[in-house]
Tab-separated table of C-alpha atoms in Angstrom:
chain	number	residue	atom	x	y	z
A	1057	UNK	CA	-0.056	0.070	0.002
A	1058	UNK	CA	1.421	3.350	-1.178
A	1059	UNK	CA	0.349	5.701	1.519
A	1060	UNK	CA	1.605	9.312	0.609
A	1061	UNK	CA	4.549	7.682	-0.742
A	1062	UNK	CA	5.852	7.530	-4.246
A	1063	UNK	CA	3.705	5.341	-6.693
A	1064	UNK	CA	5.610	3.193	-9.301
A	1065	UNK	CA	4.407	3.677	-12.923
A	1066	UNK	CA	4.708	1.945	-16.098
A	1067	UNK	CA	4.944	-1.557	-16.686
A	1068	UNK	CA	7.668	-3.474	-14.751
A	1069	UNK	CA	5.593	-6.666	-14.026
A	1070	UNK	CA	4.261	-7.076	-17.490
A	1071	UNK	CA	5.491	-10.363	-18.372
A	1072	UNK	CA	4.289	-11.768	-14.977
A	1073	UNK	CA	0.758	-10.189	-15.544
A	1074	UNK	CA	0.496	-12.074	-18.846
A	1075	UNK	CA	1.776	-15.032	-17.392
A	1076	UNK	CA	-0.888	-14.820	-14.595
A	1077	UNK	CA	-3.800	-14.410	-17.298
A	1078	UNK	CA	-2.302	-17.559	-19.195
A	1079	UNK	CA	-2.456	-19.330	-15.859
A	1080	UNK	CA	-5.955	-18.489	-14.805
A	1081	UNK	CA	-7.090	-19.786	-18.311
A	1082	UNK	CA	-5.392	-22.859	-18.021
A	1083	UNK	CA	-6.310	-23.703	-14.372
A	1084	UNK	CA	-9.989	-22.433	-14.583
A	1085	UNK	CA	-10.850	-23.408	-18.176
A	1086	UNK	CA	-12.338	-21.137	-20.843
A	1087	UNK	CA	-15.798	-22.002	-19.515
A	1088	UNK	CA	-15.155	-21.223	-16.023
A	1089	UNK	CA	-13.391	-17.618	-16.891
A	1090	UNK	CA	-16.947	-17.038	-18.853
A	1091	UNK	CA	-18.976	-17.367	-15.602
A	1092	UNK	CA	-17.311	-13.903	-14.476
A	1093	UNK	CA	-18.474	-12.137	-17.462
A	1094	UNK	CA	-20.222	-9.620	-15.091
A	1095	UNK	CA	-18.129	-7.578	-12.592
A	1096	UNK	CA	-18.875	-6.438	-9.044
A	1097	UNK	CA	-21.602	-3.618	-9.176
A	1098	UNK	CA	-20.433	-0.573	-7.304
A	1099	UNK	CA	-23.751	-0.602	-5.328
A	1100	UNK	CA	-23.097	-3.981	-3.807
A	1101	UNK	CA	-19.717	-2.888	-2.307
A	1102	UNK	CA	-20.866	0.877	-1.511
A	1103	UNK	CA	-19.695	1.782	2.098
A	1104	UNK	CA	-20.429	5.173	3.558
A	1105	UNK	CA	-19.265	6.847	6.804
A	1106	UNK	CA	-22.549	6.080	8.367
A	1107	UNK	CA	-22.501	2.482	8.006
A	1108	UNK	CA	-21.237	0.515	11.047
A	1109	UNK	CA	-17.810	-0.464	10.473
A	1110	UNK	CA	-17.740	-4.190	11.242
A	1111	UNK	CA	-20.913	-4.951	9.703
A	1112	UNK	CA	-20.204	-3.129	6.718
A	1113	UNK	CA	-16.913	-5.035	6.294
A	1114	UNK	CA	-18.547	-8.297	6.859
A	1115	UNK	CA	-21.312	-7.564	4.297
A	1116	UNK	CA	-18.827	-6.424	1.825
A	1117	UNK	CA	-16.578	-9.510	2.375
A	1118	UNK	CA	-19.882	-11.845	1.823
A	1119	UNK	CA	-20.358	-10.035	-1.624
A	1120	UNK	CA	-16.659	-10.888	-2.583
A	1121	UNK	CA	-17.354	-14.525	-1.418
A	1122	UNK	CA	-20.545	-14.380	-3.727
A	1123	UNK	CA	-18.830	-13.097	-6.626
A	1124	UNK	CA	-15.855	-15.601	-6.498
A	1125	UNK	CA	-18.391	-18.382	-6.099
A	1126	UNK	CA	-17.036	-19.360	-2.575
A	1127	UNK	CA	-20.444	-20.353	-0.818
A	1128	UNK	CA	-18.761	-22.708	1.757
A	1129	UNK	CA	-16.189	-20.026	2.875
A	1130	UNK	CA	-16.813	-17.382	5.968
A	1131	UNK	CA	-14.378	-14.319	6.057
A	1132	UNK	CA	-14.144	-12.747	9.652
A	1133	UNK	CA	-12.761	-9.268	9.202
A	1134	UNK	CA	-10.947	-7.130	11.859
A	1135	UNK	CA	-8.785	-3.977	11.900
A	1136	UNK	CA	-5.396	-3.562	13.313
A	1137	UNK	CA	-2.273	-1.326	12.901
A	1138	UNK	CA	-0.098	-2.679	10.304
A	1139	UNK	CA	2.325	-1.843	7.231
A	1140	UNK	CA	0.474	-3.652	4.657
A	1141	UNK	CA	-3.040	-2.918	3.439
A	1142	UNK	CA	-4.456	-6.321	4.691
A	1143	UNK	CA	-3.591	-9.857	5.431
A	1144	UNK	CA	-5.419	-13.075	5.188
A	1145	UNK	CA	-4.721	-16.179	7.291
A	1146	UNK	CA	-4.862	-19.252	4.653
A	1147	UNK	CA	-5.984	-21.897	6.886
A	1148	UNK	CA	-8.101	-25.198	5.978
A	1149	UNK	CA	-11.305	-23.135	6.004
A	1150	UNK	CA	-14.264	-22.715	6.001
A	1151	UNK	CA	-13.418	-19.685	8.230
A	1152	UNK	CA	-10.767	-17.525	7.146
A	1153	UNK	CA	-9.578	-14.287	9.205
A	1154	UNK	CA	-8.729	-11.151	7.363
A	1155	UNK	CA	-7.025	-8.344	9.133
A	1156	UNK	CA	-7.474	-4.880	7.325
A	1157	UNK	CA	-5.054	-1.867	8.018
A	1158	UNK	CA	-6.327	0.577	10.674
A	1159	UNK	CA	-6.471	3.209	7.776
A	1160	UNK	CA	-9.634	1.875	6.460
A	1161	UNK	CA	-11.482	2.725	9.520
A	1162	UNK	CA	-11.651	6.441	8.170
A	1163	UNK	CA	-11.178	5.451	4.394
A	1164	UNK	CA	-14.440	2.933	4.169
A	1165	UNK	CA	-14.902	3.585	0.427
A	1166	UNK	CA	-11.744	1.574	-0.155
A	1167	UNK	CA	-12.505	-1.715	1.974
A	1168	UNK	CA	-13.991	-3.288	-0.991
A	1169	UNK	CA	-10.586	-2.796	-2.938
A	1170	UNK	CA	-8.546	-4.428	0.040
A	1171	UNK	CA	-11.051	-7.363	0.444
A	1172	UNK	CA	-11.198	-7.955	-3.314
A	1173	UNK	CA	-7.545	-8.803	-3.100
A	1174	UNK	CA	-7.771	-10.896	0.330
A	1175	UNK	CA	-10.530	-13.087	-0.891
A	1176	UNK	CA	-8.959	-13.639	-4.078
A	1177	UNK	CA	-5.896	-15.252	-2.099
A	1178	UNK	CA	-8.456	-17.627	-0.645
A	1179	UNK	CA	-9.979	-18.504	-4.259
A	1180	UNK	CA	-6.460	-19.139	-5.417
A	1181	UNK	CA	-5.605	-21.203	-2.352
A	1182	UNK	CA	-8.666	-23.344	-2.828
A	1183	UNK	CA	-7.508	-23.881	-6.768
A	1184	UNK	CA	-3.987	-24.684	-5.490
A	1185	UNK	CA	-2.786	-21.860	-8.117
A	1186	UNK	CA	0.390	-20.284	-7.088
A	1187	UNK	CA	3.453	-18.642	-8.451
A	1188	UNK	CA	6.936	-18.923	-6.878
A	1189	UNK	CA	7.997	-16.033	-4.707
A	1190	UNK	CA	5.856	-13.730	-2.683
A	1191	UNK	CA	6.127	-10.931	-5.358
A	1192	UNK	CA	4.720	-12.902	-8.095
A	1193	UNK	CA	2.313	-14.528	-6.255
A	1194	UNK	CA	0.935	-11.374	-5.214
A	1195	UNK	CA	0.843	-10.060	-8.920
A	1196	UNK	CA	-0.917	-13.258	-9.555
A	1197	UNK	CA	-3.569	-12.339	-7.098
A	1198	UNK	CA	-3.772	-8.796	-8.413
A	1199	UNK	CA	-4.371	-10.136	-11.911
A	1200	UNK	CA	-6.967	-12.586	-10.923
A	1201	UNK	CA	-8.991	-10.246	-8.886
A	1202	UNK	CA	-8.950	-7.904	-11.768
A	1203	UNK	CA	-9.624	-10.045	-14.738
A	1204	UNK	CA	-12.583	-12.045	-12.634
A	1205	UNK	CA	-14.167	-8.744	-12.054
A	1206	UNK	CA	-13.376	-7.390	-8.768
A	1207	UNK	CA	-10.092	-5.701	-9.376
A	1208	UNK	CA	-11.495	-2.413	-10.871
A	1209	UNK	CA	-12.020	-1.670	-7.197
A	1210	UNK	CA	-8.203	-1.888	-6.471
A	1211	UNK	CA	-7.526	0.517	-9.422
A	1212	UNK	CA	-10.098	2.949	-8.435
A	1213	UNK	CA	-8.677	3.187	-5.169
A	1214	UNK	CA	-5.503	4.824	-6.787
A	1215	UNK	CA	-5.561	8.497	-6.095
A	1216	UNK	CA	-2.555	10.808	-6.460
A	1217	UNK	CA	-1.953	14.692	-6.191
A	1218	UNK	CA	0.859	16.990	-5.540
A	1219	UNK	CA	0.344	16.789	-1.800
A	1220	UNK	CA	-0.760	13.135	-1.306
A	1221	UNK	CA	-0.992	9.546	-2.814
A	1222	UNK	CA	-2.716	6.245	-2.419
A	1223	UNK	CA	-2.365	3.079	-4.078
A	1224	UNK	CA	-3.464	-0.576	-3.335
A	1225	UNK	CA	-2.243	-3.807	-4.615
A	1226	UNK	CA	1.153	-4.923	-6.269
A	1227	UNK	CA	0.530	-3.823	-9.737
A	1228	UNK	CA	1.300	-0.309	-10.968
A	1229	UNK	CA	-2.017	1.667	-11.888
A	1230	UNK	CA	-1.156	1.322	-15.648
A	1231	UNK	CA	-1.028	-2.307	-15.190
A	1232	UNK	CA	-4.131	-2.652	-13.422
A	1233	UNK	CA	-5.517	-0.507	-16.452
A	1234	UNK	CA	-3.878	-3.348	-18.673
A	1235	UNK	CA	-5.600	-6.037	-17.129
A	1236	UNK	CA	-8.934	-4.458	-16.935
A	1237	UNK	CA	-8.571	-3.642	-20.789
A	1238	UNK	CA	-7.967	-7.212	-21.553
A	1239	UNK	CA	-10.928	-8.128	-19.527
A	1240	UNK	CA	-13.081	-5.471	-21.019
A	1241	UNK	CA	-12.039	-6.794	-24.718
A	1242	UNK	CA	-13.188	-10.128	-23.797
A	1243	UNK	CA	-16.586	-9.412	-22.147
A	1244	UNK	CA	-17.292	-6.183	-24.046
A	1245	UNK	CA	-17.478	-4.427	-20.650
A	1246	UNK	CA	-16.633	-0.567	-19.963
A	1247	UNK	CA	-15.469	-0.418	-16.332
A	1248	UNK	CA	-14.453	3.238	-16.730
A	1249	UNK	CA	-18.008	4.356	-15.818
A	1250	UNK	CA	-17.523	3.105	-12.359
A	1251	UNK	CA	-14.213	5.038	-11.444
A	1252	UNK	CA	-14.425	7.903	-9.104
A	1253	UNK	CA	-10.989	8.598	-9.243
A	1254	UNK	CA	-9.641	10.556	-12.250
A	1255	UNK	CA	-6.176	9.206	-12.131
A	1256	UNK	CA	-7.672	5.606	-12.398
A	1257	UNK	CA	-9.533	6.397	-15.480
A	1258	UNK	CA	-6.246	7.655	-17.006
A	1259	UNK	CA	-4.311	4.646	-16.111
A	1260	UNK	CA	-7.335	2.561	-17.606
A	1261	UNK	CA	-6.979	4.283	-20.941
A	1262	UNK	CA	-3.168	3.787	-21.099
A	1263	UNK	CA	-3.713	0.211	-20.512
A	1264	UNK	CA	-6.406	-0.084	-23.276
A	1265	UNK	CA	-3.864	1.376	-25.648
A	1266	UNK	CA	-1.324	-1.521	-24.755
A	1267	UNK	CA	-4.019	-4.067	-24.758
A	1268	UNK	CA	-5.149	-3.137	-28.125
A	1269	UNK	CA	-1.578	-3.037	-29.299
A	1270	UNK	CA	-1.568	-6.772	-28.365
A	1271	UNK	CA	-4.161	-7.396	-31.103
A	1272	UNK	CA	-2.249	-5.558	-33.800
A	1273	UNK	CA	1.167	-7.577	-33.481
A	1274	UNK	CA	1.980	-9.641	-36.738
A	1275	UNK	CA	1.139	-12.219	-37.880
A	1276	UNK	CA	-2.265	-11.083	-37.130
A	1277	UNK	CA	-3.745	-9.242	-40.047
A	1278	UNK	CA	-4.727	-6.498	-37.873
A	1279	UNK	CA	-0.919	-5.573	-37.754
A	1280	UNK	CA	0.256	-2.143	-39.057
A	1281	UNK	CA	2.148	-1.299	-42.007
A	1282	UNK	CA	5.460	-1.072	-39.780
A	1283	UNK	CA	4.828	-4.391	-38.080
A	1284	UNK	CA	3.957	-6.093	-41.502
A	1285	UNK	CA	7.227	-4.930	-43.020
A	1286	UNK	CA	9.437	-6.142	-40.157
A	1287	UNK	CA	7.733	-9.372	-40.163
A	1288	UNK	CA	8.145	-9.862	-43.873
A	1289	UNK	CA	11.921	-9.118	-43.539
A	1290	UNK	CA	12.419	-11.592	-40.490
A	1291	UNK	CA	10.233	-14.288	-42.567
A	1292	UNK	CA	12.533	-13.711	-45.451
A	1293	UNK	CA	15.656	-14.242	-43.365
A	1294	UNK	CA	14.234	-17.339	-41.577
A	1295	UNK	CA	13.220	-18.886	-44.915
A	1296	UNK	CA	17.013	-18.390	-46.028
A	1297	UNK	CA	18.417	-19.883	-43.205
A	1298	UNK	CA	16.368	-22.825	-43.296
A	1299	UNK	CA	16.134	-23.361	-47.340
A	1300	UNK	CA	17.659	-26.843	-48.429
A	1301	UNK	CA	21.434	-26.593	-48.767
A	1302	UNK	CA	21.801	-23.766	-46.535
A	1303	UNK	CA	24.221	-23.515	-43.525
A	1304	UNK	CA	22.680	-24.798	-40.173
A	1305	UNK	CA	20.861	-21.936	-38.424
A	1306	UNK	CA	22.571	-20.471	-35.357
A	1307	UNK	CA	21.252	-21.969	-31.896
A	1308	UNK	CA	19.581	-18.389	-31.060
A	1309	UNK	CA	16.114	-17.934	-31.853
A	1310	UNK	CA	15.244	-16.728	-35.683
A	1311	UNK	CA	13.087	-13.837	-34.038
A	1312	UNK	CA	14.225	-10.297	-33.991
A	1313	UNK	CA	14.874	-8.681	-30.784
A	1314	UNK	CA	11.704	-6.986	-29.287
A	1315	UNK	CA	9.189	-8.915	-31.769
A	1316	UNK	CA	6.830	-11.433	-30.076
A	1317	UNK	CA	7.112	-14.065	-32.915
A	1318	UNK	CA	9.497	-16.450	-33.739
A	1319	UNK	CA	10.182	-18.672	-36.626
A	1320	UNK	CA	11.129	-22.709	-36.401
A	1321	UNK	CA	11.155	-25.372	-38.570
A	1322	UNK	CA	8.261	-28.027	-38.870
A	1323	UNK	CA	8.899	-31.404	-37.271
A	1324	UNK	CA	10.481	-32.660	-40.824
A	1325	UNK	CA	13.873	-31.549	-39.673
A	1326	UNK	CA	15.856	-28.368	-39.561
A	1327	UNK	CA	15.219	-27.709	-43.320
A	1328	UNK	CA	11.603	-28.401	-43.147
A	1329	UNK	CA	8.489	-26.063	-43.802
A	1330	UNK	CA	8.645	-23.049	-41.530
A	1331	UNK	CA	6.000	-22.395	-38.728
A	1332	UNK	CA	5.645	-19.243	-36.804
A	1333	UNK	CA	4.837	-18.847	-32.864
A	1334	UNK	CA	3.434	-15.901	-31.537
A	1335	UNK	CA	1.342	-15.355	-28.259
A	1336	UNK	CA	-2.303	-15.347	-28.362
A	1337	UNK	CA	-3.564	-11.589	-27.646
A	1338	UNK	CA	-6.384	-12.786	-25.181
A	1339	UNK	CA	-4.777	-15.337	-22.766
A	1340	UNK	CA	-0.843	-15.266	-24.098
A	1341	UNK	CA	-0.833	-18.920	-24.904
A	1342	UNK	CA	1.796	-19.555	-27.643
A	1343	UNK	CA	0.230	-20.486	-30.950
A	1344	UNK	CA	2.120	-22.254	-33.814
A	1345	UNK	CA	0.890	-22.001	-37.229
A	1346	UNK	CA	2.123	-22.828	-40.926
A	1347	UNK	CA	3.938	-19.947	-42.832
A	1348	UNK	CA	1.720	-20.170	-45.817
A	1349	UNK	CA	-0.044	-16.973	-46.073
A	1350	UNK	CA	-3.573	-16.408	-44.942
A	1351	UNK	CA	-4.337	-18.747	-41.880
A	1352	UNK	CA	-7.158	-18.994	-39.578
A	1353	UNK	CA	-5.950	-19.868	-36.002
A	1354	UNK	CA	-7.951	-20.808	-32.919
A	1355	UNK	CA	-6.476	-20.763	-29.524
A	1356	UNK	CA	-6.965	-24.150	-27.879
A	1357	UNK	CA	-6.773	-22.536	-24.102
A	1358	UNK	CA	-9.184	-19.301	-24.446
A	1359	UNK	CA	-10.867	-20.449	-28.011
A	1360	UNK	CA	-10.126	-16.950	-29.479
A	1361	UNK	CA	-10.303	-17.203	-33.279
A	1362	UNK	CA	-7.441	-15.368	-34.941
A	1363	UNK	CA	-6.771	-14.114	-38.346
A	1364	UNK	CA	-3.444	-14.353	-39.566
A	1365	UNK	CA	-1.175	-13.508	-42.522
A	1366	UNK	CA	1.996	-15.698	-42.043
């Protein structure tokens, strides 16, 4: 929790975020992810200063349990002085003890954001889905909460001006915006209408720009002119290296630095027909298709149909 401290910006955790989205689809399946098409409505987690602190926190926790479909889980919420925003004790259940920072006694509008993260810890614990290391596991938790419809609260808790700042979670504001945008593109949902923080909306629009950039990378047909030209050059070089009679290609990948695709020979040997692999713009699963012009591919993980020009 950044409390009047510096807020990190940009995309320093982007690779882990993309790996987390891919892990969610693989662990939950496409059908289960689709059951989260509706986000937590703002009215269901609204918390005003006149509400009883503990009863209100329990009510919001129950809403998170309902949204994540954990009907046999009971959250017991308390408050204490601590460095982090919140903490949850991951026991066997069905009762889980969540402690929130005393700061939330007077910042009640952000209790839903803190609980979105902590109840997601319980959800992932029951799935036995973890990443190695505390940092990556927390990024997984933020990403999962956001992609499954409750993390817009975490981004909305981000506020920053010349005199103060607040941010919850391990992702940067722009990374939260990116995950929200990836979700919005899949479910045709606009979370921007729910933001009360103008800084949150700015971060969301930045994330949407990057999310749309994912859908415009070659060999996808939506790629721009510059990307298509670079792809054609890289493909020509790869074909020259793998042509019959050509010298064996170097051990390094055939892809150029900074591009998401790579060329490899088919299973017929190092001089066989070329294939190109690239990440699915929805779930980031690597897809491998023949290099033969127009190709329609379907991601086996998230079922996205991709129009390609290989």
